[in-house]
CSV table of C-alpha atoms in Angstrom, one decimal:
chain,number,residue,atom,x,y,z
A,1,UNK,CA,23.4,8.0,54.4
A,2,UNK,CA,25.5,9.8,51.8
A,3,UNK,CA,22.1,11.2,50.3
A,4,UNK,CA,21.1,12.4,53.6
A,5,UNK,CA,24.8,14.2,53.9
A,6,UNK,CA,24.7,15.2,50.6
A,7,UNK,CA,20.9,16.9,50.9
A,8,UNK,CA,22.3,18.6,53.8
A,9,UNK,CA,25.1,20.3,52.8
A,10,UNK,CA,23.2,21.4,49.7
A,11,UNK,CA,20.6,22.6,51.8
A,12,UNK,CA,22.8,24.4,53.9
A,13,UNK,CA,24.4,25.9,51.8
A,14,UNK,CA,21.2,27.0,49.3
A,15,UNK,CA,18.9,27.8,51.9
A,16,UNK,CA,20.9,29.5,55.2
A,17,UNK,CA,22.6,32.2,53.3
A,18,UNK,CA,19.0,33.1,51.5
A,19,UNK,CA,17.6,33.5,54.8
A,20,UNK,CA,20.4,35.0,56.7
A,21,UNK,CA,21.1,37.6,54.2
A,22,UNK,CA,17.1,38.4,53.0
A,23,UNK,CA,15.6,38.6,56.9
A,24,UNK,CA,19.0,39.4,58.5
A,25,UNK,CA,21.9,40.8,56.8
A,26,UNK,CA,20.3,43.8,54.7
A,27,UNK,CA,18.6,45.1,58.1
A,28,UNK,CA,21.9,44.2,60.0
A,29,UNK,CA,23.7,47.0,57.8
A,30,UNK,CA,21.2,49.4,58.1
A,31,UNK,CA,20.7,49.4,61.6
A,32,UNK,CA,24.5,49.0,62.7
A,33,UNK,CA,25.1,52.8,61.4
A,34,UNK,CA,22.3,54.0,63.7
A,35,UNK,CA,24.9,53.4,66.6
A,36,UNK,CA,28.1,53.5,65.2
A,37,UNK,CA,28.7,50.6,65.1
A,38,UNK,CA,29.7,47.4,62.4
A,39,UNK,CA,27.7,44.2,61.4
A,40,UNK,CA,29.8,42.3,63.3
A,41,UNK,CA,30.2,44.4,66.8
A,42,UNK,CA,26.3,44.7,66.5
A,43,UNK,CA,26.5,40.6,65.9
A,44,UNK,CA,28.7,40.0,68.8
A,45,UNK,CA,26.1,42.7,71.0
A,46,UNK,CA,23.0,40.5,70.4
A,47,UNK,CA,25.2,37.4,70.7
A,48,UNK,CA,25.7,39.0,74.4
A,49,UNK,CA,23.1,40.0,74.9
A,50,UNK,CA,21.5,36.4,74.3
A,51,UNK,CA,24.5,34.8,75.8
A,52,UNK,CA,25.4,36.6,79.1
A,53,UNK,CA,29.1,36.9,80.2
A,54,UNK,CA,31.4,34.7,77.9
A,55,UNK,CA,35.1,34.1,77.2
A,56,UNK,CA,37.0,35.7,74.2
A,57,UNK,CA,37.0,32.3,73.0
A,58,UNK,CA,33.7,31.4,72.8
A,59,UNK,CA,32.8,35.0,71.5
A,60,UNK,CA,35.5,34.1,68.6
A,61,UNK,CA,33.6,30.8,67.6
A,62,UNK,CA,29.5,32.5,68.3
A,63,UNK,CA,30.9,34.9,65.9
A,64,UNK,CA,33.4,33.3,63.5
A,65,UNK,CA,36.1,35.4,63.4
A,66,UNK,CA,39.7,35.6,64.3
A,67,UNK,CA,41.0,36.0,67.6
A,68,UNK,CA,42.9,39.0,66.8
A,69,UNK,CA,39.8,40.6,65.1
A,70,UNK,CA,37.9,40.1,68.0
A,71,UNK,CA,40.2,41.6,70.3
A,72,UNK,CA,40.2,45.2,68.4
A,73,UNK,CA,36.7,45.0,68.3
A,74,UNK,CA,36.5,44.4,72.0
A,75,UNK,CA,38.6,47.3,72.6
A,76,UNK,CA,36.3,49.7,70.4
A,77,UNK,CA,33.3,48.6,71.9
A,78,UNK,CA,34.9,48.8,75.2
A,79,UNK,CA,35.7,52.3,74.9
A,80,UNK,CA,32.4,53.2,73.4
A,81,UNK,CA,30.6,51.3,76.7
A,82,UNK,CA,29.0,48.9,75.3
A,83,UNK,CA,30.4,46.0,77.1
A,84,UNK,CA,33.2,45.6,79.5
A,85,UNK,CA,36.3,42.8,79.6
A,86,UNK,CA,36.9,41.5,83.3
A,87,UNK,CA,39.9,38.3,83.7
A,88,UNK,CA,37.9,35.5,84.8
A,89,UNK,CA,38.3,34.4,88.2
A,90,UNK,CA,38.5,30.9,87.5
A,91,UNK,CA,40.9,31.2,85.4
A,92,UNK,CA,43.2,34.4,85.0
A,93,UNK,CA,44.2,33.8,81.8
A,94,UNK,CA,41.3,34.3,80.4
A,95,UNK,CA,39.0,37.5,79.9
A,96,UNK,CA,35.0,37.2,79.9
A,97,UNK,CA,33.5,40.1,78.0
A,98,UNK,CA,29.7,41.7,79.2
A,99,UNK,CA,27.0,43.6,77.7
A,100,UNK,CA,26.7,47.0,79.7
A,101,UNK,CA,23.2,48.5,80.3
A,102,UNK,CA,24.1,50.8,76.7
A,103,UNK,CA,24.9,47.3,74.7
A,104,UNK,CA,21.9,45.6,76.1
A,105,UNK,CA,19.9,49.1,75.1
A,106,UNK,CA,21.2,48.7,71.4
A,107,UNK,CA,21.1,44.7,71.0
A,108,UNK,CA,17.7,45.0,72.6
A,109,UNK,CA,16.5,47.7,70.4
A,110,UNK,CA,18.0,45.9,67.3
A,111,UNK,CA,16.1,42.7,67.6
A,112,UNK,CA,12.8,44.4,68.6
A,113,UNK,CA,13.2,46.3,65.1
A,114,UNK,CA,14.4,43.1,63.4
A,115,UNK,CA,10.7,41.0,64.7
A,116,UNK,CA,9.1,43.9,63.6
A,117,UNK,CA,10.4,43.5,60.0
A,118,UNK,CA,10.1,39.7,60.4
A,119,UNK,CA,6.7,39.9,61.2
A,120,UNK,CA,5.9,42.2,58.0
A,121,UNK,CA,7.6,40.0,56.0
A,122,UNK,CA,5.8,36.7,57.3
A,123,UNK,CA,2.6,38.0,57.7
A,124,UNK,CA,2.3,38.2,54.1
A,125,UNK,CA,2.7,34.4,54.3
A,126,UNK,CA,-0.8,31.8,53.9
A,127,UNK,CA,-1.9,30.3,56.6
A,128,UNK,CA,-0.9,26.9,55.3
A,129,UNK,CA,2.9,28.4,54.7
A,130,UNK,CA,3.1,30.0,58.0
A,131,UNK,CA,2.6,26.3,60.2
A,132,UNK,CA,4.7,25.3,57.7
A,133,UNK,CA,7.6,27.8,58.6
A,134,UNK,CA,7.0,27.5,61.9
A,135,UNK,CA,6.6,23.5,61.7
A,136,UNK,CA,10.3,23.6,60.5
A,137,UNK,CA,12.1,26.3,62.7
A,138,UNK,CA,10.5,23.8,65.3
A,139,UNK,CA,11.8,21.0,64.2
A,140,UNK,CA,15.4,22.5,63.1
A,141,UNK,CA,15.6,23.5,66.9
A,142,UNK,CA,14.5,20.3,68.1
A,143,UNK,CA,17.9,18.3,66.2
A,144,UNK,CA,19.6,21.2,66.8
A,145,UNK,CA,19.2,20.9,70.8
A,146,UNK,CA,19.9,17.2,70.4
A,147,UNK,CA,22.5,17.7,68.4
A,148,UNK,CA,24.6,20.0,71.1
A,149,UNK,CA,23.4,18.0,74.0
A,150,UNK,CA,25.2,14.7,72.7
């Protein structure tokens, strides 16, 4: 078992920030200027987006950030309409944040962009490499969905 631990945490930490920063970071600074907005309000957008409605909380955790960090970001994007902040009616203490129609335009447009530069990028893969790639984005999922339903 410590092998498998071991593997892991070297593999994570190899392997995700290769692929997070070569097929999403460097395309996540680029675009995030085309709506003035930063990597991470553009982040918490597509999060969202992919998300629906969703506490402060959760939006800290999706994201990684500080509560406090979160909460000026929420007010910049509020007042540039991207999403809204309502108290939640189940419980008034806390606030769930939405995508508005402009937010959803931008995440939306963002991530059609970002598969268009994913599939450049992977179409220059073989054909053996490519059901390999997708063989293990599969099967990452798969734990992955086990993983958070128990």
């Amino acid at each position: 078992m410590k092998f498998i631990v071991s593997d892991t945490i070297n593999f994570l930490s190899k392997t995700f920030p290769k692929i997070y920063s070569s097929l999403y970071l460097e395309y996540l600074k680029q675009y995030a200027s085309t709506y003035s907005v930063n990597k991470t309000q553009l982040r918490a957008l597509i999060t969202l987006k992919n998300n629906g409605a969703i506490s402060m909380t959760a939006l800290c955790n999706k994201l990684n950030i500080e509560k406090g960090s979160l909460t000026s970001m929420v007010d910049d994007l509020t007042k540039k309409g991207y999403v809204t902040r309502e108290r939640d009616i189940s419980d008034r203490r806390k606030y769930l944040i939405t995508i508005t129609e402009r937010g959803e335009i931008i995440a939306s447009d963002f991530v059609d962009k970002l598969k268009l530069s994913l599939e450049e990028r992977l179409i220059k893969l073989t054909e053996e490499d490519k059901k390999k790639y997708i063989g293990a984005v599969k099967t990452l999922e798969e734990i992955f969905d086990k993983y958070e339903q128990g």
